[in-house]
Short mmCIF file of C-alpha atoms in Angstrom, two decimals:
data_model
loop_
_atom_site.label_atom_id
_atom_site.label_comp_id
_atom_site.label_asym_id
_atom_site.label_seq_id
_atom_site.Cartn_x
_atom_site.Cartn_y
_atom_site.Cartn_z
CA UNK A 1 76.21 108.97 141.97
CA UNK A 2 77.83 112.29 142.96
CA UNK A 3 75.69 115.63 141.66
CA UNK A 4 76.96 118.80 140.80
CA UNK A 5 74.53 121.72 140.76
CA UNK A 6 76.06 124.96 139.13
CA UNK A 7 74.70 128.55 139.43
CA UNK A 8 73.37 129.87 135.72
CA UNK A 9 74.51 133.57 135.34
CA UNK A 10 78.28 134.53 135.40
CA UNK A 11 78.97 130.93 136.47
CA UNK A 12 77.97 129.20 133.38
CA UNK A 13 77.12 132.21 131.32
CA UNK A 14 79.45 135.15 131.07
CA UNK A 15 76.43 137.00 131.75
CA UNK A 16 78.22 140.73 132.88
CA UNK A 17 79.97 140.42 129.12
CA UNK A 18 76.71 140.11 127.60
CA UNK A 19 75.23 143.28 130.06
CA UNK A 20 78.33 144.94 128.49
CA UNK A 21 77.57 144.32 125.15
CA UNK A 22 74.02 145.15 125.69
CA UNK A 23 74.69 148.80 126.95
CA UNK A 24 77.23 149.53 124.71
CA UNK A 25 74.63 148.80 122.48
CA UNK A 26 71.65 150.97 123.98
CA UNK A 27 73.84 153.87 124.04
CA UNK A 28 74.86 154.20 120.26
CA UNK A 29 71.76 153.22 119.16
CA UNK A 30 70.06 156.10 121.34
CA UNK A 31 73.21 159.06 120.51
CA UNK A 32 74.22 158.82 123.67
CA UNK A 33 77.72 159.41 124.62
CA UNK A 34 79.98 156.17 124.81
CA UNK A 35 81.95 156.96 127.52
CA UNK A 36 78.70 156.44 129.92
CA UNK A 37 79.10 152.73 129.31
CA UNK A 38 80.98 152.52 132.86
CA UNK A 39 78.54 154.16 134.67
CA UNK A 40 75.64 151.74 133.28
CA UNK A 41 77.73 148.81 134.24
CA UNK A 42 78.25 150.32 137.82
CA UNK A 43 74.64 150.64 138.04
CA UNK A 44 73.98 147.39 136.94
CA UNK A 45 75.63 145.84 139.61
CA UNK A 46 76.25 142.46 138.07
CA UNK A 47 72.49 141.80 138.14
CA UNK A 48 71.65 142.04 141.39
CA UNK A 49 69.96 145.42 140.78
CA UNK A 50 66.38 145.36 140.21
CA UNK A 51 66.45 145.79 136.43
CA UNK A 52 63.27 148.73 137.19
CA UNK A 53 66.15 150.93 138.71
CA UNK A 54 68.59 150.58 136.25
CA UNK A 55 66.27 151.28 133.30
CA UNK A 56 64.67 153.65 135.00
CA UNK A 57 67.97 156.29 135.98
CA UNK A 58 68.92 156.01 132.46
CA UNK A 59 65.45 156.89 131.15
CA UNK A 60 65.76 160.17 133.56
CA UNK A 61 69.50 160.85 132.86
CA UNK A 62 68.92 160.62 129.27
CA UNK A 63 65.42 162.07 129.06
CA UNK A 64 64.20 159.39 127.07
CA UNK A 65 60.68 158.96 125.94
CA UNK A 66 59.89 155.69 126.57
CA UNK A 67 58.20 153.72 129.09
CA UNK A 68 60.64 151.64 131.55
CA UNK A 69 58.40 148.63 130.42
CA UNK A 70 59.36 148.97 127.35
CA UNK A 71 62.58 149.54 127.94
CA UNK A 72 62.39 146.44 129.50
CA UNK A 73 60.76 144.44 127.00
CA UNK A 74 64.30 145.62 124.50
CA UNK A 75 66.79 144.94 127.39
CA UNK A 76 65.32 141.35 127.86
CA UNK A 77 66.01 141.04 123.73
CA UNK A 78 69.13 142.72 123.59
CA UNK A 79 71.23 140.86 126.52
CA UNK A 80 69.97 137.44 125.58
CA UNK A 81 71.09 138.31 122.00
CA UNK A 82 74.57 138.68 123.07
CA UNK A 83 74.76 135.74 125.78
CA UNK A 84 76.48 132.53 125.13
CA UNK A 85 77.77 129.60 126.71
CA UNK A 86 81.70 129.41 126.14
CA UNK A 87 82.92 126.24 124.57
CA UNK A 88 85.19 125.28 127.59
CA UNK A 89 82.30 125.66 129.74
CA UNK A 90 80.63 123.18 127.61
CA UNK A 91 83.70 120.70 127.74
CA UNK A 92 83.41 121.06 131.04
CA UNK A 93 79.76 119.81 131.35
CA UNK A 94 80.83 116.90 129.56
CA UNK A 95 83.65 115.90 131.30
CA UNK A 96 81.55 115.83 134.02
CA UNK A 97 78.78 113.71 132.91
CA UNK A 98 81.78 110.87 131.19
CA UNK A 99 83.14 111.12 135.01
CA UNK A 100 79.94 109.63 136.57
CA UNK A 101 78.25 113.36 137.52
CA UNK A 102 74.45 114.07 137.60
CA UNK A 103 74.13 117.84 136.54
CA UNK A 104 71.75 120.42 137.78
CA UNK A 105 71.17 124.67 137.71
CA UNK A 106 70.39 126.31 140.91
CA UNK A 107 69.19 129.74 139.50
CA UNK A 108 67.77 132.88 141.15
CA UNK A 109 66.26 134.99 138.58
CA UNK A 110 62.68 135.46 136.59
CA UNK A 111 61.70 132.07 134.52
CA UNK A 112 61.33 132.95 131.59
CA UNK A 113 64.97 135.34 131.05
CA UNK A 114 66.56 132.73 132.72
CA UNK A 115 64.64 129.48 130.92
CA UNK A 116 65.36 131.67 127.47
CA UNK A 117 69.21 131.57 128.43
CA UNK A 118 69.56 128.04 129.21
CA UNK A 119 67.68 127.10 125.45
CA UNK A 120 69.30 129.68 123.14
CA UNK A 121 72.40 128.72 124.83
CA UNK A 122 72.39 125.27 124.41
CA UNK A 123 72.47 124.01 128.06
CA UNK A 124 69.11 122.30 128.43
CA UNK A 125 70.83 119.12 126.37
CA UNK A 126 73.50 119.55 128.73
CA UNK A 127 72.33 118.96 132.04
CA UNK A 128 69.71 116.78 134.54
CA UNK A 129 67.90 119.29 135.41
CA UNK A 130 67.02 123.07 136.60
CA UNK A 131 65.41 125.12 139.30
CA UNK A 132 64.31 129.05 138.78
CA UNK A 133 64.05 130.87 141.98
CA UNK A 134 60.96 132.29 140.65
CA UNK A 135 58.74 129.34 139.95
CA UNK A 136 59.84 127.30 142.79
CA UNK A 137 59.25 130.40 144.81
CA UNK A 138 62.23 130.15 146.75
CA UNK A 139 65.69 132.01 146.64
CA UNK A 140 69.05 131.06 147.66
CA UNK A 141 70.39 130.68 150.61
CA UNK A 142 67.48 128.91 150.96
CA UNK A 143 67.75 125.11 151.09
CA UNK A 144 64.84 124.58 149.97
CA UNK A 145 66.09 125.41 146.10
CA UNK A 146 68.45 123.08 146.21
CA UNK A 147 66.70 120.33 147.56
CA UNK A 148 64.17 120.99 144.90
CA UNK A 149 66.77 120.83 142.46
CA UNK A 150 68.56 117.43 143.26
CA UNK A 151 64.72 116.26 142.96
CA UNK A 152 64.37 117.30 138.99
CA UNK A 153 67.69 116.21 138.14
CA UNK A 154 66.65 112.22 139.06
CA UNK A 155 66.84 111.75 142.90
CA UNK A 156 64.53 111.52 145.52
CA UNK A 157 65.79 112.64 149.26
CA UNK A 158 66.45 110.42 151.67
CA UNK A 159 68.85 111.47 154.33
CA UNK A 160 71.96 112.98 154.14
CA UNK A 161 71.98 113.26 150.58
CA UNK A 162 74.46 116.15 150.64
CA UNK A 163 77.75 113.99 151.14
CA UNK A 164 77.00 113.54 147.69
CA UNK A 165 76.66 117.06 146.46
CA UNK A 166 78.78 119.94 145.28
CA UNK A 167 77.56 123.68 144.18
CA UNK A 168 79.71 126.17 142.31
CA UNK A 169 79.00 129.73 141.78
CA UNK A 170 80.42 133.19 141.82
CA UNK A 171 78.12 134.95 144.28
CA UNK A 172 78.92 133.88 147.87
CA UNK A 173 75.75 135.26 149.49
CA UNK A 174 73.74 133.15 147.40
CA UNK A 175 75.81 130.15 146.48
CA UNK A 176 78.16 130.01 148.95
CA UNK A 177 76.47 130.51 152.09
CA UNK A 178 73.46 128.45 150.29
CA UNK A 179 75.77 125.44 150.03
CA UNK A 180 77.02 125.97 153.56
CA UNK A 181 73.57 126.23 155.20
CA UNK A 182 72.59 123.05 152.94
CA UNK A 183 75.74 121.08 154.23
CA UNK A 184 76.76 120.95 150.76
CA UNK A 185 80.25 121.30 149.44
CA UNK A 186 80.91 124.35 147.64
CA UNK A 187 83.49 125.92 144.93
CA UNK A 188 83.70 129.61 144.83
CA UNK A 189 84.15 131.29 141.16
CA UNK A 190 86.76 134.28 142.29
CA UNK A 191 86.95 135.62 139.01
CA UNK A 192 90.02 137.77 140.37
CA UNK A 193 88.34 139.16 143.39
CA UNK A 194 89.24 138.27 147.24
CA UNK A 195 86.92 136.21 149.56
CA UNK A 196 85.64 139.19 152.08
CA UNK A 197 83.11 136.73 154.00
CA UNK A 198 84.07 135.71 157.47
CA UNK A 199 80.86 133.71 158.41
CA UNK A 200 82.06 130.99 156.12
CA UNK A 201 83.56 129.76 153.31
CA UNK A 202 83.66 127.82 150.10
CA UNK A 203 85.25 124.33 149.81
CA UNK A 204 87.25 125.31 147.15
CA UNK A 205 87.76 128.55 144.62
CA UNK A 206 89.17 128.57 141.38
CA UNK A 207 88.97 131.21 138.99
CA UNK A 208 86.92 129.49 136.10
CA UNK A 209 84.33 127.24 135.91
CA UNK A 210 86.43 124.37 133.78
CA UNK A 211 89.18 124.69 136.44
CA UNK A 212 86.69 124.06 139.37
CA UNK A 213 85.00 121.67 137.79
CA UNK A 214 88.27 119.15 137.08
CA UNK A 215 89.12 120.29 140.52
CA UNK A 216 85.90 118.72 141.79
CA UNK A 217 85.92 115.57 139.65
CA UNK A 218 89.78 115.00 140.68
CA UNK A 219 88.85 115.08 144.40
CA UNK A 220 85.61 112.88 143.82
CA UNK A 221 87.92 110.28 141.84
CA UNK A 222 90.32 109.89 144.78
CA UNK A 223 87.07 109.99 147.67
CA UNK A 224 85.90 106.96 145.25
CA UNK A 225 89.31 105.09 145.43
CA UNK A 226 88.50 104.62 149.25
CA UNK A 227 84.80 104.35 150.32
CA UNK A 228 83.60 107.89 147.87
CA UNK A 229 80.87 108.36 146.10
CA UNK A 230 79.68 105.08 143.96
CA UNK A 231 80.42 102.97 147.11
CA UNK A 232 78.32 104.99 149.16
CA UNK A 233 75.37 104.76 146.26
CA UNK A 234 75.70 101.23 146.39
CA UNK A 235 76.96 100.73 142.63
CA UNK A 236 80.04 99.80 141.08
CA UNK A 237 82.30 102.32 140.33
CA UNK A 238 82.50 100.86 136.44
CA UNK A 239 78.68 100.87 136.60
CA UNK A 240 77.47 102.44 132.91
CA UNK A 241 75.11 105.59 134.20
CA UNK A 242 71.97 105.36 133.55
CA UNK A 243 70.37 108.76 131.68
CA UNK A 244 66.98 109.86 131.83
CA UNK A 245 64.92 110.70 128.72
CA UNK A 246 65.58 114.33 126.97
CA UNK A 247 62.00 114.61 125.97
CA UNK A 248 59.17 117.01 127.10
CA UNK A 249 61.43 119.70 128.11
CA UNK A 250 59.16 122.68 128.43
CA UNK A 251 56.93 122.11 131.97
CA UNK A 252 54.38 124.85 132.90
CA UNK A 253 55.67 127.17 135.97
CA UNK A 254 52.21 126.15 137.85
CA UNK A 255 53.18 122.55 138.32
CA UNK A 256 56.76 123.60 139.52
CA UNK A 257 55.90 125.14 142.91
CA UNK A 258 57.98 123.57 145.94
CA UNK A 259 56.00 121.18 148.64
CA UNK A 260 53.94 123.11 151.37
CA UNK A 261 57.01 121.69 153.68
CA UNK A 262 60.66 121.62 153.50
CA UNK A 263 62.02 118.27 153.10
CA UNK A 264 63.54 116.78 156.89
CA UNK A 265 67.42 116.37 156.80
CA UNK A 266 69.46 114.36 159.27
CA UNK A 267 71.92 117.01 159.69
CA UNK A 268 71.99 120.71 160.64
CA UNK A 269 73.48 123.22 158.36
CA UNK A 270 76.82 123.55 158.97
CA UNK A 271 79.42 126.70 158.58
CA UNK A 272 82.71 126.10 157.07
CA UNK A 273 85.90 126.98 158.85
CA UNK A 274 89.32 128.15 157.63
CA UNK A 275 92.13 126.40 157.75
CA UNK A 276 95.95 126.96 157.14
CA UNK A 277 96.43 128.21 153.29
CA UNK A 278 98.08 125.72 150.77
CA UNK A 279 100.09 126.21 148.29
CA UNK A 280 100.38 122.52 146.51
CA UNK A 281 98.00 121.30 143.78
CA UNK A 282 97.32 117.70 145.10
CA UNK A 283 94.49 117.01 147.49
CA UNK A 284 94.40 115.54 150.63
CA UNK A 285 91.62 113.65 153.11
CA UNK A 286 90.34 115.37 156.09
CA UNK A 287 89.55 113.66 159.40
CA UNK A 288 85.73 113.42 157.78
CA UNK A 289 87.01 111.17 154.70
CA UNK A 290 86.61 113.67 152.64
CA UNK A 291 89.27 116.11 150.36
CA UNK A 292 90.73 119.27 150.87
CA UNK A 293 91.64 120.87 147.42
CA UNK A 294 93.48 124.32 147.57
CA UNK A 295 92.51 126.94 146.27
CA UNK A 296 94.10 129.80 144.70
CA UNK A 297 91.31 132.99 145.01
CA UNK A 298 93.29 135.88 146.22
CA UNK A 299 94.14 135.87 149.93
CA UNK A 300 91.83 132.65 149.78
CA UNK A 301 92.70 130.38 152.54
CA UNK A 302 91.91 126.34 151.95
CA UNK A 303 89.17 125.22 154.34
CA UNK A 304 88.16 121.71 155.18
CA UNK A 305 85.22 119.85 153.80
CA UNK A 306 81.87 120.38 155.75
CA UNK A 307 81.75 117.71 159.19
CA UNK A 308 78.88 115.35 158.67
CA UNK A 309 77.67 112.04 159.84
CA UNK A 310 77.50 108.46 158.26
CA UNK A 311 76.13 109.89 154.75
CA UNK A 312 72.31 108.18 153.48
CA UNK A 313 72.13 108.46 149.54
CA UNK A 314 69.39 109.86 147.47
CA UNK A 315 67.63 107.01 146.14
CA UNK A 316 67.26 107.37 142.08
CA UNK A 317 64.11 107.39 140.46
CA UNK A 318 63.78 104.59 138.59
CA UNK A 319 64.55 105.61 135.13
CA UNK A 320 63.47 102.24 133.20
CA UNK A 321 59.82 103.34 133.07
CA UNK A 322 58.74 104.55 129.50
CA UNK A 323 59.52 108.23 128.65
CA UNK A 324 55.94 109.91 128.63
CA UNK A 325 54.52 112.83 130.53
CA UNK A 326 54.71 111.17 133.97
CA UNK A 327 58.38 110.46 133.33
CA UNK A 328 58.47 113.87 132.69
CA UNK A 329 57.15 115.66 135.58
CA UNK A 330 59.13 112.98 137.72
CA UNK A 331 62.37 114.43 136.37
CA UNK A 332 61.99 118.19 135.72
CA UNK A 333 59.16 118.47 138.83
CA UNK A 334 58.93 115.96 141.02
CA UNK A 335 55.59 115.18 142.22
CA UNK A 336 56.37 116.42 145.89
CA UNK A 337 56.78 119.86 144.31
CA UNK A 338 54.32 120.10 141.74
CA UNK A 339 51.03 121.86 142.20
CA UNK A 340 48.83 119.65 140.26
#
């Protein structure tokens, strides 16, 4: 079965809306002036800016009297209050899943903000599985996350499990270039802007997340007409799927850290190319056997699916066993990455 891992913050969760809100917020509440609100959002940087530094120039432009922990302690309350998972975004999910598609998050981020945001916003029913950069104390690019993510969302590795896999996100330093050094397939979130990377490339971009999403399921459904993804699992394509239990949600952080070694993989990481841009809607199969959807980012040239050898499976757990806490740890951390 194909797997779809998806970054959390301004991929599935308009998260720089909810910053937005959040300032806008801070400054009338405080008396300060409104018209400020741009240069908090500059200095927020979409997140990526240690949230120390941004609380901390406001508390010395504004003079406030108020420790930057604390400050802290009502930013973490007042974005999460405003954060929500759009409805489409949800359809999306769903779609997937009726199409055949395990579902995971890849997030970088603290655990609990970013645990707090997938339950208030409804997610956790809505997916296999999750991995916090934080408790699995690794970041992407790494690999290492998202091999530690197909593991909690039902599959064990066992070669080239990546022929299966696709990751979408908006931040191409993190999910792009992790997906490329993976050997996963990738589809880039452009929300409007222009793809400035050179070293490689995304798969795919779109400029939402339900657009990328049908874009991805379209090009699995015609891989799957030939030899795609159920053949290569060794099921029937009209196979029901099998889902794991929803139970016993909440698993300490101490029993999610990753294995003391990275898990082997048959295949170097390899960097995407460019190829000629398209213009037409309708995918096509590269010399690999796999698609080539366009894409339609700003001055976003197509490029070809990632070259890889005869692809292995990930082997599912088997999900038959009783629900209980060993079922439990199996799906959300896998015994290989739990500390015990």
């Amino acid at each position: 079965m194909p797997l779809l891992l998806l970054d959390l913050d301004n991929t599935l969760l308009p998260r720089d809306a909810a910053f937005r809100a959040w300032a806008e917020d801070f400054l009338a509440e405080n008396h300060l002036p409104a018209g400020d609100l741009d240069w908090l959002v500059m200095l927020d940087g979409s997140g990526y800016v240690p949230r120390s530094t941004v609380l901390g120039a406001a508390k010395r432009r504004y003079g406030i009297d108020r420790s930057v922990e604390t400050m802290l302690k009502h930013y973490r309350l007042g974005i999460n209050s405003h954060i929500q998972c759009p409805d489409s975004h949800v359809e999306a999910l769903r779609e997937a899943r009726a199409a055949g598609w395990t579902i995971g998050i890849v997030s970088n981020g603290g655990t609990l903000a970013q645990l707090e945001k997938i339950r208030l916003t409804g997610l956790a029913p809505l997916v296999d599985g999750w991995v916090i950069s934080e408790e699995a104390r690794c970041l992407k690019p790494d690999p290492l996350i998202f091999e530690i993510a197909a593991r909690r969302c039902g599959y064990r590795s066992s070669g080239d499990w990546t022929a299966q896999t696709w990751m979408v996100g908006d931040y191409g330093p993190a999910d792009i270039a992790g997906a490329a050094a993976t050997g996963l397939r990738s589809a880039w979130l452009h929300h409007g802007r222009p793809w400035a990377e050179r070293a490689y490339r995304p798969t795919i971009s779109a400029p939402t997340l339900p657009e990328a999403v049908q874009l991805i399921v379209a090009a699995a459904e015609r891989s799957t007409a030939g030899r795609g993804f159920a053949a290569a699992s060794g099921l029937p394509h009209s196979a029901p799927r099998p889902r794991p239990s929803r139970g016993h949600l909440a698993v300490p952080a101490s029993r999610l850290a990753p294995p003391p070694t990275k898990l082997g993989r048959s295949a170097p990481a390899a960097t995407v190319t460019a190829a000629t841009a398209a213009t037409t809607a309708t995918a096509t199969s590269n010399a690999a056997g796999g698609p080539t959807v366009p894409s339609n980012a700003p001055g976003m040239p197509v490029a070809p699916l990632l070259p890889r050898g005869k692809p292995v499976p990930l082997t599912q757990i088997d999900r038959a066993a009783p629900a209980g806490p060993a079922t439990a740890q199996a799906r959300w951390g896998d015994p290989a990455t739990a500390a015990g």
